[in-house]
Amino acid sequence: MTNPNPNPNPAVRSNTMGPLPVDAGTPIDELVAVVEAWVAEHVPEAWRAAAARGGASAIREVRSRRQYEDWYPVFGWSGLVAPTWPVAYGGLDLSVAQARAVEAVLAPFNLGRLNPLGLNLAAPALFAHGTEEQRLRFLPPIVRAEEIWCQLFSEPGAGSDLASLACRAEQDGDEWIVTGQKVWTTWAHLSDFGVLLARTDPGATKRKGITYFLVDLHQPGVDVRPLPHITGEIDFNEVYLDGARVPDSQRVGAVGDGWRVANATLSGERQMVSGSGSGGVDRIGGSGTARLIRTARDNGRWADPLVRQNLMRLHSEELIRGWTNQRVRAGLKAGRPPGPESSIGKVHQGALNQRIQLLATDLRGPSTMAWESDASNYEESLPYEVKGMLRSRANTIEGGTTEINKNVIAERVLGLPREPDPYEGAAWKDVPRS
């Protein structure tokens, strides 16, 4: 594996990059002026002109993904990627109000955050349970997308029932030796590190014998195998760990306390998949209702009252989902940890997006059933609407299945009793597994 985002040249960095000269005491008007000056100096002129002309869609016409990745270290070193984080962790130590003012300046330029799994999954666990040494070591490269992260949680026999995981970690001096298999690991083929759950005490109950680690994927004993989508893309992977080593200094939280640490990561994952995370992840499967409304108006389907009714129903739900996510973000900005409301957004968004993408294929018409293609260009030939619809099928599974998230809502929001578990309190090694 190779790092797709290598560290920037130190000589270039010293001349053109660095955190902005602002802090929590900087007045809002002065802060806005500093950020505007940074934009004028560092955001390429073509991107700024496109933003003024037509916003995000115009920017995508003049800026490729690769160009954005090449430029991103400038953004990362500025401190603007995570402005409320301490300066030592790659931020600017700004207040929530200051961060909102910063985002208002940056919003027209579509500066999405790279390394979303690092920002949304690894960082919450490090903030909540990591040591200061771990935060200083890992958070700045996460912000700058110098080290890309993935999540090594799900296994062939432990998906929805994640606490049943069987991947083992055995201590060997000041290291841990990890053996097992993970699956459906998003972007593992592009990653440098992964957050890992492994069983360290088979004699404890299933949630008590798990420990949380930070694993270097560029080492012997780690084998990443891509799992292509039905659309031909590669997002997911299976990862085999055969004697991979993890220093004890890369254990997060106490031995056996990994399930509690993992809850910070799982809540961050649900927010990201529901659209409320801080990462720059695109909609996972197609586009939103605004595009569908434009399509219906362009192709004459808008004249059909049933089509209009369906579009408005979905558009209303999308607005509600957005407001729910705003409430989640407001809580995070106020310093509250992510809670069960992140599961509400995840459940709603998964099913909603599937219905949106099905309607997109309906509006396209018969060409969603057959199109020109051959074996060499199948992925490129897929109509946009078909590709989005196929990808959206995973929305109710990834990031925690809808069924599991409904249990979270029932128990933590509605206060309903937990489902009965005949093996409650039993040691993991004594619980039957398939």
Tab-separated table of C-alpha atoms in Angstrom:
chain	number	residue	atom	x	y	z
A	1	MET	CA	0.000	0.000	0.000
A	2	THR	CA	1.124	3.551	-0.632
A	3	ASN	CA	0.086	6.725	1.144
A	4	PRO	CA	-2.125	8.752	-1.251
A	5	ASN	CA	-1.468	11.935	0.729
A	6	PRO	CA	2.274	12.074	1.528
A	7	ASN	CA	3.590	14.680	3.947
A	8	PRO	CA	4.110	18.078	2.317
A	9	ASN	CA	7.619	19.213	1.547
A	10	PRO	CA	8.922	20.834	4.781
A	11	ALA	CA	10.652	23.597	2.833
A	12	VAL	CA	7.441	24.511	1.045
A	13	ARG	CA	5.498	24.283	4.286
A	14	SER	CA	7.782	26.681	6.115
A	15	ASN	CA	7.330	29.351	3.457
A	16	THR	CA	3.633	29.100	2.621
A	17	MET	CA	1.833	27.229	5.395
A	18	GLY	CA	1.056	27.613	9.052
A	19	PRO	CA	-1.764	28.298	11.508
A	20	LEU	CA	-3.515	31.627	11.184
A	21	PRO	CA	-2.472	34.299	13.726
A	22	VAL	CA	-5.767	34.209	15.629
A	23	ASP	CA	-6.965	32.816	18.952
A	24	ALA	CA	-9.980	32.689	21.244
A	25	GLY	CA	-9.510	36.376	22.086
A	26	THR	CA	-9.603	37.617	18.485
A	27	PRO	CA	-12.707	39.764	17.810
A	28	ILE	CA	-15.096	38.286	15.247
A	29	ASP	CA	-14.669	41.124	12.744
A	30	GLU	CA	-10.892	40.863	12.917
A	31	LEU	CA	-11.082	37.063	12.616
A	32	VAL	CA	-13.261	37.328	9.510
A	33	ALA	CA	-10.796	39.757	7.959
A	34	VAL	CA	-7.871	37.386	8.633
A	35	VAL	CA	-9.716	34.427	7.086
A	36	GLU	CA	-10.775	36.471	4.064
A	37	ALA	CA	-7.150	37.525	3.560
A	38	TRP	CA	-6.070	33.868	3.824
A	39	VAL	CA	-8.651	32.898	1.186
A	40	ALA	CA	-7.443	35.654	-1.148
A	41	GLU	CA	-3.837	34.545	-0.770
A	42	HIS	CA	-4.132	30.744	-0.661
A	43	VAL	CA	-7.317	29.610	-2.435
A	44	PRO	CA	-6.506	29.445	-6.183
A	45	GLU	CA	-8.002	32.272	-8.223
A	46	ALA	CA	-9.906	29.904	-10.536
A	47	TRP	CA	-11.680	28.347	-7.541
A	48	ARG	CA	-12.587	31.760	-6.120
A	49	ALA	CA	-13.942	32.911	-9.466
A	50	ALA	CA	-16.001	29.738	-9.813
A	51	ALA	CA	-17.407	30.208	-6.303
A	52	ALA	CA	-18.522	33.732	-7.192
A	53	ARG	CA	-19.993	32.507	-10.468
A	54	GLY	CA	-21.918	29.417	-9.443
A	55	GLY	CA	-20.949	27.947	-6.074
A	56	ALA	CA	-20.027	24.295	-5.511
A	57	SER	CA	-21.166	23.015	-8.912
A	58	ALA	CA	-19.059	25.622	-10.717
A	59	ILE	CA	-16.063	24.821	-8.521
A	60	ARG	CA	-16.293	21.128	-9.442
A	61	GLU	CA	-15.998	22.140	-13.109
A	62	VAL	CA	-12.610	23.803	-12.560
A	63	ARG	CA	-11.182	21.704	-9.693
A	64	SER	CA	-10.435	17.998	-9.901
A	65	ARG	CA	-10.224	15.727	-6.895
A	66	ARG	CA	-6.488	15.337	-7.434
A	67	GLN	CA	-5.953	19.088	-7.599
A	68	TYR	CA	-7.809	19.492	-4.332
A	69	GLU	CA	-5.749	16.758	-2.653
A	70	ASP	CA	-2.514	18.377	-3.846
A	71	TRP	CA	-3.599	21.759	-2.451
A	72	TYR	CA	-5.081	20.401	0.792
A	73	PRO	CA	-1.918	20.661	2.954
A	74	VAL	CA	-2.264	24.436	2.731
A	75	PHE	CA	-5.740	24.129	4.249
A	76	GLY	CA	-4.590	21.573	6.798
A	77	TRP	CA	-1.707	23.660	8.136
A	78	SER	CA	-3.897	26.777	8.414
A	79	GLY	CA	-5.835	25.387	11.386
A	80	LEU	CA	-9.124	26.046	9.601
A	81	VAL	CA	-10.003	22.364	9.084
A	82	ALA	CA	-10.892	21.928	12.787
A	83	PRO	CA	-10.795	25.489	14.146
A	84	THR	CA	-12.166	24.663	17.622
A	85	TRP	CA	-9.431	22.102	18.302
A	86	PRO	CA	-6.404	23.281	20.288
A	87	VAL	CA	-3.522	24.653	18.244
A	88	ALA	CA	-1.307	21.792	19.413
A	89	TYR	CA	-3.758	19.323	17.842
A	90	GLY	CA	-3.948	21.130	14.480
A	91	GLY	CA	-6.718	23.635	15.193
A	92	LEU	CA	-6.911	27.295	16.233
A	93	ASP	CA	-8.516	26.987	19.692
A	94	LEU	CA	-11.453	29.135	18.599
A	95	SER	CA	-14.821	29.387	20.317
A	96	VAL	CA	-17.977	27.966	18.777
A	97	ALA	CA	-19.119	31.456	17.737
A	98	GLN	CA	-15.757	32.153	16.126
A	99	ALA	CA	-15.841	28.819	14.295
A	100	ARG	CA	-19.261	29.658	12.859
A	101	ALA	CA	-17.893	32.937	11.529
A	102	VAL	CA	-14.974	31.071	9.951
A	103	GLU	CA	-17.288	28.547	8.290
A	104	ALA	CA	-19.427	31.359	6.881
A	105	VAL	CA	-16.353	32.768	5.113
A	106	LEU	CA	-15.192	29.363	3.823
A	107	ALA	CA	-18.599	27.974	2.795
A	108	PRO	CA	-18.719	29.412	-0.763
A	109	PHE	CA	-15.464	27.668	-1.703
A	110	ASN	CA	-16.579	24.075	-1.008
A	111	LEU	CA	-13.505	23.197	1.059
A	112	GLY	CA	-14.587	19.715	2.149
A	113	ARG	CA	-12.568	17.974	4.843
A	114	LEU	CA	-10.449	15.066	3.669
A	115	ASN	CA	-9.677	12.098	5.936
A	116	PRO	CA	-13.265	11.906	7.261
A	117	LEU	CA	-12.765	8.619	9.108
A	118	GLY	CA	-9.834	10.108	10.984
A	119	LEU	CA	-11.773	13.260	11.846
A	120	ASN	CA	-15.069	11.546	12.681
A	121	LEU	CA	-14.059	8.145	14.051
A	122	ALA	CA	-10.509	8.199	15.417
A	123	ALA	CA	-10.500	11.749	16.785
A	124	PRO	CA	-13.578	11.408	19.064
A	125	ALA	CA	-12.030	8.371	20.768
A	126	LEU	CA	-8.705	10.166	21.194
A	127	PHE	CA	-10.358	13.244	22.649
A	128	ALA	CA	-12.523	11.232	25.039
A	129	HIS	CA	-10.121	8.465	26.092
A	130	GLY	CA	-6.660	9.037	24.598
A	131	THR	CA	-3.552	10.234	26.387
A	132	GLU	CA	-2.050	13.641	25.724
A	133	GLU	CA	0.876	11.944	23.983
A	134	GLN	CA	-1.510	10.087	21.677
A	135	ARG	CA	-3.448	13.251	20.846
A	136	LEU	CA	-0.272	15.186	20.071
A	137	ARG	CA	1.049	12.322	17.921
A	138	PHE	CA	-2.058	11.493	15.886
A	139	LEU	CA	-4.456	14.449	15.727
A	140	PRO	CA	-2.323	16.959	13.739
A	141	PRO	CA	-1.618	14.466	10.902
A	142	ILE	CA	-5.332	13.579	10.880
A	143	VAL	CA	-6.262	17.241	10.420
A	144	ARG	CA	-3.741	17.667	7.598
A	145	ALA	CA	-4.719	14.343	5.949
A	146	GLU	CA	-1.100	13.243	6.115
A	147	GLU	CA	-2.125	9.932	7.686
A	148	ILE	CA	-5.359	8.416	6.386
A	149	TRP	CA	-7.526	6.348	8.752
A	150	CYS	CA	-10.042	3.521	8.589
A	151	GLN	CA	-12.094	1.541	11.108
A	152	LEU	CA	-11.320	-2.107	11.843
A	153	PHE	CA	-14.466	-3.149	13.708
A	154	SER	CA	-16.828	-5.451	11.739
A	155	GLU	CA	-15.962	-9.125	11.242
A	156	PRO	CA	-17.538	-11.968	9.232
A	157	GLY	CA	-19.187	-13.232	12.439
A	158	ALA	CA	-19.623	-9.897	14.210
A	159	GLY	CA	-21.450	-7.232	12.262
A	160	SER	CA	-24.638	-6.030	13.930
A	161	ASP	CA	-23.606	-7.913	17.076
A	162	LEU	CA	-20.210	-6.217	17.088
A	163	ALA	CA	-19.481	-7.138	20.705
A	164	SER	CA	-19.185	-10.781	19.610
A	165	LEU	CA	-15.968	-10.022	17.710
A	166	ALA	CA	-13.306	-12.726	17.737
A	167	CYS	CA	-10.147	-10.907	16.568
A	168	ARG	CA	-7.546	-11.575	19.290
A	169	ALA	CA	-4.823	-9.397	20.776
A	170	GLU	CA	-2.313	-11.046	23.088
A	171	GLN	CA	0.246	-9.057	25.044
A	172	ASP	CA	3.925	-9.671	24.378
A	173	GLY	CA	5.966	-7.375	26.577
A	174	ASP	CA	5.221	-3.792	25.614
A	175	GLU	CA	3.469	-4.873	22.406
A	176	TRP	CA	0.269	-6.660	21.437
A	177	ILE	CA	0.114	-9.373	18.767
A	178	VAL	CA	-3.115	-9.194	16.769
A	179	THR	CA	-4.656	-12.076	14.822
A	180	GLY	CA	-8.036	-12.134	13.109
A	181	GLN	CA	-10.124	-10.898	10.189
A	182	LYS	CA	-12.046	-7.658	9.651
A	183	VAL	CA	-14.479	-7.011	6.809
A	184	TRP	CA	-16.365	-4.143	5.117
A	185	THR	CA	-13.513	-1.845	6.100
A	186	THR	CA	-14.086	1.399	4.216
A	187	TRP	CA	-10.989	2.817	2.466
A	188	ALA	CA	-8.565	0.404	4.127
A	189	HIS	CA	-6.756	0.153	0.770
A	190	LEU	CA	-5.981	3.895	1.025
A	191	SER	CA	-5.274	4.055	4.754
A	192	ASP	CA	-2.185	4.285	6.904
A	193	PHE	CA	-3.786	3.563	10.295
A	194	GLY	CA	-6.922	1.913	11.592
A	195	VAL	CA	-8.825	2.018	14.865
A	196	LEU	CA	-9.146	-1.619	15.942
A	197	LEU	CA	-11.276	-3.533	18.412
A	198	ALA	CA	-9.747	-6.831	19.533
A	199	ARG	CA	-10.564	-9.356	22.223
A	200	THR	CA	-7.992	-9.399	24.995
A	201	ASP	CA	-9.866	-11.518	27.588
A	202	PRO	CA	-12.007	-14.388	26.232
A	203	GLY	CA	-12.974	-15.276	29.808
A	204	ALA	CA	-14.778	-11.970	30.374
A	205	THR	CA	-18.268	-11.108	29.162
A	206	LYS	CA	-18.319	-10.096	25.529
A	207	ARG	CA	-18.348	-6.327	26.176
A	208	LYS	CA	-15.787	-6.452	28.999
A	209	GLY	CA	-13.003	-8.356	27.260
A	210	ILE	CA	-12.426	-5.949	24.341
A	211	THR	CA	-9.598	-3.424	23.975
A	212	TYR	CA	-9.231	-0.490	21.559
A	213	PHE	CA	-6.005	-0.067	19.550
A	214	LEU	CA	-4.484	2.179	16.875
A	215	VAL	CA	-2.911	-0.077	14.239
A	216	ASP	CA	-0.272	0.818	11.650
A	217	LEU	CA	-1.413	-0.825	8.403
A	218	HIS	CA	2.014	-0.539	6.751
A	219	GLN	CA	3.565	-3.531	8.514
A	220	PRO	CA	4.049	-7.265	8.004
A	221	GLY	CA	1.034	-9.288	9.035
A	222	VAL	CA	-1.561	-6.913	7.528
A	223	ASP	CA	-3.196	-7.997	4.274
A	224	VAL	CA	-5.803	-5.685	2.714
A	225	ARG	CA	-8.048	-7.209	0.015
A	226	PRO	CA	-10.514	-4.938	-1.855
A	227	LEU	CA	-14.220	-5.866	-2.194
A	228	PRO	CA	-15.595	-4.147	-5.353
A	229	HIS	CA	-19.143	-2.747	-5.376
A	230	ILE	CA	-21.770	-3.913	-7.834
A	231	THR	CA	-21.030	-0.586	-9.570
A	232	GLY	CA	-17.351	-1.481	-9.964
A	233	GLU	CA	-16.044	0.987	-7.389
A	234	ILE	CA	-13.824	0.013	-4.479
A	235	ASP	CA	-14.676	1.424	-1.065
A	236	PHE	CA	-14.805	-1.677	1.118
A	237	ASN	CA	-12.091	-4.177	1.983
A	238	GLU	CA	-11.454	-7.259	4.048
A	239	VAL	CA	-8.369	-7.039	6.255
A	240	TYR	CA	-6.443	-10.061	7.523
A	241	LEU	CA	-4.253	-9.605	10.603
A	242	ASP	CA	-1.728	-12.376	11.107
A	243	GLY	CA	0.652	-11.537	13.926
A	244	ALA	CA	0.485	-7.772	13.377
A	245	ARG	CA	2.101	-5.859	16.236
A	246	VAL	CA	0.742	-2.851	18.109
A	247	PRO	CA	2.800	-0.981	20.736
A	248	ASP	CA	1.025	-0.706	24.077
A	249	SER	CA	1.456	3.069	23.689
A	250	GLN	CA	-1.150	2.797	20.898
A	251	ARG	CA	-3.770	1.271	23.155
A	252	VAL	CA	-6.597	3.757	23.824
A	253	GLY	CA	-8.225	3.431	27.234
A	254	ALA	CA	-7.740	0.637	29.725
A	255	VAL	CA	-7.308	-3.008	28.817
A	256	GLY	CA	-10.788	-4.532	28.580
A	257	ASP	CA	-12.486	-1.126	28.341
A	258	GLY	CA	-12.539	-0.982	24.546
A	259	TRP	CA	-16.317	-1.205	24.223
A	260	ARG	CA	-16.741	2.060	26.132
A	261	VAL	CA	-14.033	3.725	24.042
A	262	ALA	CA	-15.641	2.419	20.846
A	263	ASN	CA	-18.925	4.172	21.647
A	264	ALA	CA	-17.282	7.517	20.833
A	265	THR	CA	-16.249	6.135	17.441
A	266	LEU	CA	-19.626	4.499	16.749
A	267	SER	CA	-21.550	7.688	17.515
A	268	GLY	CA	-19.242	9.648	15.237
A	269	GLU	CA	-19.764	7.086	12.486
A	270	ARG	CA	-23.556	7.339	12.743
A	271	GLN	CA	-23.383	11.122	12.500
A	272	MET	CA	-21.143	10.954	9.436
A	273	VAL	CA	-23.311	8.429	7.589
A	274	SER	CA	-26.447	10.415	8.458
A	275	GLY	CA	-24.876	13.528	6.967
A	276	SER	CA	-24.057	15.427	10.136
A	277	GLY	CA	-20.382	14.686	10.587
A	278	SER	CA	-17.559	17.142	10.104
A	279	GLY	CA	-15.928	15.160	7.326
A	280	GLY	CA	-16.221	15.971	3.660
A	281	VAL	CA	-18.028	12.774	2.711
A	282	ASP	CA	-20.318	13.040	-0.295
A	283	ARG	CA	-23.873	11.736	-0.096
A	284	ILE	CA	-23.401	7.973	0.003
A	285	GLY	CA	-25.481	7.043	-3.033
A	286	GLY	CA	-26.739	9.654	-5.500
A	287	SER	CA	-27.748	13.277	-4.958
A	288	GLY	CA	-30.487	15.112	-3.097
A	289	THR	CA	-34.024	16.178	-3.902
A	290	ALA	CA	-32.983	19.524	-5.378
A	291	ARG	CA	-31.479	17.684	-8.353
A	292	LEU	CA	-34.628	15.570	-8.718
A	293	ILE	CA	-36.832	18.664	-8.784
A	294	ARG	CA	-34.679	20.175	-11.548
A	295	THR	CA	-34.828	16.911	-13.496
A	296	ALA	CA	-38.626	16.726	-13.230
A	297	ARG	CA	-38.985	20.301	-14.435
A	298	ASP	CA	-36.580	19.721	-17.340
A	299	ASN	CA	-38.194	16.514	-18.616
A	300	GLY	CA	-41.833	17.491	-18.149
A	301	ARG	CA	-42.606	15.129	-15.260
A	302	TRP	CA	-43.283	18.111	-12.980
A	303	ALA	CA	-46.707	18.456	-14.621
A	304	ASP	CA	-47.774	15.143	-13.042
A	305	PRO	CA	-49.379	15.922	-9.640
A	306	LEU	CA	-48.388	12.513	-8.232
A	307	VAL	CA	-44.741	13.151	-9.125
A	308	ARG	CA	-44.892	16.592	-7.503
A	309	GLN	CA	-46.472	15.138	-4.386
A	310	ASN	CA	-43.790	12.465	-4.079
A	311	LEU	CA	-41.007	14.979	-4.648
A	312	MET	CA	-42.359	17.366	-2.023
A	313	ARG	CA	-42.810	14.550	0.497
A	314	LEU	CA	-39.177	13.523	0.072
A	315	HIS	CA	-37.980	17.134	0.030
A	316	SER	CA	-39.783	17.798	3.318
A	317	GLU	CA	-38.208	14.735	4.904
A	318	GLU	CA	-34.781	15.845	3.694
A	319	LEU	CA	-35.283	19.215	5.376
A	320	ILE	CA	-36.337	17.511	8.624
A	321	ARG	CA	-33.286	15.266	8.480
A	322	GLY	CA	-31.098	18.349	7.982
A	323	TRP	CA	-32.612	20.081	11.015
A	324	THR	CA	-32.041	16.981	13.139
A	325	ASN	CA	-28.410	16.945	12.067
A	326	GLN	CA	-28.085	20.633	12.921
A	327	ARG	CA	-29.239	19.795	16.443
A	328	VAL	CA	-26.545	17.108	16.668
A	329	ARG	CA	-23.881	19.544	15.454
A	330	ALA	CA	-25.057	22.218	17.887
A	331	GLY	CA	-24.645	19.760	20.745
A	332	LEU	CA	-21.129	18.880	19.645
A	333	LYS	CA	-20.186	22.560	19.349
A	334	ALA	CA	-21.522	23.133	22.852
A	335	GLY	CA	-19.167	20.444	24.139
A	336	ARG	CA	-21.696	17.639	24.590
A	337	PRO	CA	-20.648	14.152	23.404
A	338	PRO	CA	-22.619	12.577	20.539
A	339	GLY	CA	-25.581	10.630	21.848
A	340	PRO	CA	-28.523	8.540	20.657
A	341	GLU	CA	-29.774	11.375	18.442
A	342	SER	CA	-27.037	10.372	16.010
A	343	SER	CA	-28.820	7.029	15.613
A	344	ILE	CA	-32.076	8.863	14.818
A	345	GLY	CA	-30.390	10.680	11.933
A	346	LYS	CA	-28.780	7.470	10.704
A	347	VAL	CA	-32.069	5.517	10.658
A	348	HIS	CA	-33.956	8.303	8.912
A	349	GLN	CA	-31.277	9.089	6.350
A	350	GLY	CA	-30.637	5.498	5.272
A	351	ALA	CA	-34.223	4.761	4.256
A	352	LEU	CA	-34.844	8.295	2.983
A	353	ASN	CA	-31.892	8.237	0.614
A	354	GLN	CA	-32.959	4.885	-0.804
A	355	ARG	CA	-36.388	6.323	-1.641
A	356	ILE	CA	-34.810	9.429	-3.158
A	357	GLN	CA	-32.558	7.360	-5.430
A	358	LEU	CA	-35.414	5.089	-6.524
A	359	LEU	CA	-37.392	8.162	-7.548
A	360	ALA	CA	-34.338	9.427	-9.437
A	361	THR	CA	-34.326	6.274	-11.562
A	362	ASP	CA	-38.074	6.628	-12.148
A	363	LEU	CA	-37.651	10.209	-13.365
A	364	ARG	CA	-34.901	9.121	-15.750
A	365	GLY	CA	-37.245	6.635	-17.377
A	366	PRO	CA	-36.624	3.411	-19.349
A	367	SER	CA	-32.925	4.183	-19.888
A	368	THR	CA	-32.296	3.131	-16.276
A	369	MET	CA	-33.023	-0.470	-17.332
A	370	ALA	CA	-30.646	-0.743	-20.323
A	371	TRP	CA	-27.744	1.307	-21.685
A	372	GLU	CA	-24.726	0.957	-23.954
A	373	SER	CA	-21.785	-0.714	-22.222
A	374	ASP	CA	-19.114	-3.370	-22.481
A	375	ALA	CA	-16.943	-5.273	-20.063
A	376	SER	CA	-14.118	-2.731	-20.238
A	377	ASN	CA	-16.142	0.349	-19.211
A	378	TYR	CA	-19.010	-0.946	-17.092
A	379	GLU	CA	-18.360	1.412	-14.166
A	380	GLU	CA	-17.992	4.480	-16.414
A	381	SER	CA	-21.071	3.604	-18.459
A	382	LEU	CA	-23.488	3.393	-15.513
A	383	PRO	CA	-26.063	6.218	-15.628
A	384	TYR	CA	-25.627	8.532	-12.659
A	385	GLU	CA	-29.074	7.695	-11.289
A	386	VAL	CA	-28.498	3.939	-11.542
A	387	LYS	CA	-25.148	4.204	-9.828
A	388	GLY	CA	-26.660	6.206	-6.972
A	389	MET	CA	-29.583	3.813	-6.581
A	390	LEU	CA	-27.336	0.737	-6.450
A	391	ARG	CA	-24.976	2.366	-3.961
A	392	SER	CA	-27.833	3.492	-1.717
A	393	ARG	CA	-28.833	-0.139	-1.088
A	394	ALA	CA	-26.084	-0.254	1.550
A	395	ASN	CA	-27.343	2.811	3.439
A	396	THR	CA	-29.467	0.817	5.870
A	397	ILE	CA	-26.574	-1.566	6.621
A	398	GLU	CA	-23.374	0.492	6.797
A	399	GLY	CA	-22.519	2.454	9.905
A	400	GLY	CA	-24.651	0.125	12.021
A	401	THR	CA	-27.745	-1.565	10.624
A	402	THR	CA	-31.116	0.119	10.868
A	403	GLU	CA	-32.329	-2.687	13.142
A	404	ILE	CA	-29.505	-2.133	15.646
A	405	ASN	CA	-29.913	1.641	15.570
A	406	LYS	CA	-33.636	1.298	16.214
A	407	ASN	CA	-32.737	-0.709	19.314
A	408	VAL	CA	-30.459	2.141	20.416
A	409	ILE	CA	-33.307	4.622	19.954
A	410	ALA	CA	-35.789	2.367	21.776
A	411	GLU	CA	-33.522	1.826	24.769
A	412	ARG	CA	-31.719	5.167	25.123
A	413	VAL	CA	-34.332	7.605	23.833
A	414	LEU	CA	-37.664	5.960	24.606
A	415	GLY	CA	-36.469	4.153	27.723
A	416	LEU	CA	-37.814	0.776	26.661
A	417	PRO	CA	-36.350	-2.370	28.284
A	418	ARG	CA	-33.456	-4.136	26.622
A	419	GLU	CA	-34.151	-7.204	24.535
A	420	PRO	CA	-33.712	-10.396	26.602
A	421	ASP	CA	-30.317	-12.038	26.230
A	422	PRO	CA	-30.107	-15.697	27.356
A	423	TYR	CA	-26.322	-15.376	27.591
A	424	GLU	CA	-26.273	-12.169	29.630
A	425	GLY	CA	-23.304	-12.320	32.000
A	426	ALA	CA	-21.723	-15.366	30.345
A	427	ALA	CA	-18.053	-15.382	29.368
A	428	TRP	CA	-17.480	-14.700	25.679
A	429	LYS	CA	-15.736	-18.064	25.228
A	430	ASP	CA	-18.881	-19.849	26.478
A	431	VAL	CA	-21.333	-18.107	24.100
A	432	PRO	CA	-22.213	-20.161	20.961
A	433	ARG	CA	-21.145	-18.579	17.670
A	434	SER	CA	-21.736	-19.528	14.063
